[in-house]
C-alpha positions in Angstrom: 103.2 -50.8 86.5 100.2 -49.6 84.6 97.6 -47.2 86.0 93.8 -47.9 85.7 90.9 -45.8 86.8 88.7 -47.0 89.7 85.7 -48.6 88.2 87.3 -49.3 84.9 86.8 -52.8 83.6 90.1 -54.6 83.1 90.5 -57.9 81.1 93.0 -60.4 82.4 94.0 -63.2 80.1 96.6 -65.9 80.3 98.0 -68.3 77.8 100.2 -71.3 78.7 103.2 -71.9 76.5 104.3 -75.5 76.9 106.2 -77.7 74.5 104.0 -80.3 72.9 100.6 -79.4 74.5 97.6 -77.6 73.2 96.1 -74.5 74.8 93.0 -76.6 75.4 95.1 -78.9 77.6 95.2 -76.1 80.2 92.9 -74.7 82.8 93.3 -71.3 84.6 92.4 -70.1 88.0 92.5 -66.4 88.8 92.9 -64.8 92.2 91.8 -61.2 92.0 90.9 -58.8 94.8 90.5 -61.7 97.3 88.2 -63.8 95.1 88.9 -66.9 92.9 87.7 -67.3 89.3 88.0 -70.2 86.8 87.4 -68.2 83.7 89.9 -67.1 81.1 89.9 -64.3 80.1 88.5 -62.7 83.3 87.2 -59.2 83.5 87.2 -57.2 86.8 86.7 -53.6 87.9 88.5 -52.4 91.1 86.3 -50.0 93.0 88.9 -48.5 95.3 92.2 -46.9 94.5 95.3 -48.8 95.5 97.9 -51.3 94.3 96.7 -54.8 93.4 98.5 -58.0 92.4 96.2 -60.3 90.5 97.5 -63.9 90.1 96.8 -66.7 87.7 97.6 -70.4 88.0 97.8 -72.3 84.8 97.4 -76.1 85.1 98.2 -78.6 82.4 95.2 -81.0 82.6 97.2 -83.8 81.0 100.3 -83.8 83.2 99.0 -82.0 86.3 101.9 -79.5 86.2 101.2 -75.9 87.1 102.7 -72.5 87.0 101.8 -69.2 88.6 102.2 -65.6 87.3 101.2 -62.3 88.7 101.1 -58.6 87.6 101.0 -55.5 89.8 98.6 -52.7 88.8 97.8 -49.4 90.3 94.2 -48.1 90.5 93.8 -44.4 90.7 90.7 -42.2 91.3 89.3 -40.7 88.1 89.9 -37.0 87.6 87.0 -34.8 88.5 85.3 -33.9 85.3 82.3 -32.0 86.9 82.5 -28.4 85.8 80.5 -25.8 87.7 79.9 -22.3 86.4 
């Protein structure tokens, strides 16, 4: 699991690997932080610390077949960099 800082922009990107079909024969639907998106790649910034599991569904637009994948990430608070003298 990889750590990201709260507020850091993360790029999520998927690529379908299917025998005999082009990448353009696929559409993607992302589910991130409770919202759905139809863009690939998708950028997102999590504002609160915690563990998140973004999910993507790849659909072959020729055959109608689909597959899902997900990744777990950990969002942490940024370190306090405010110095006071």
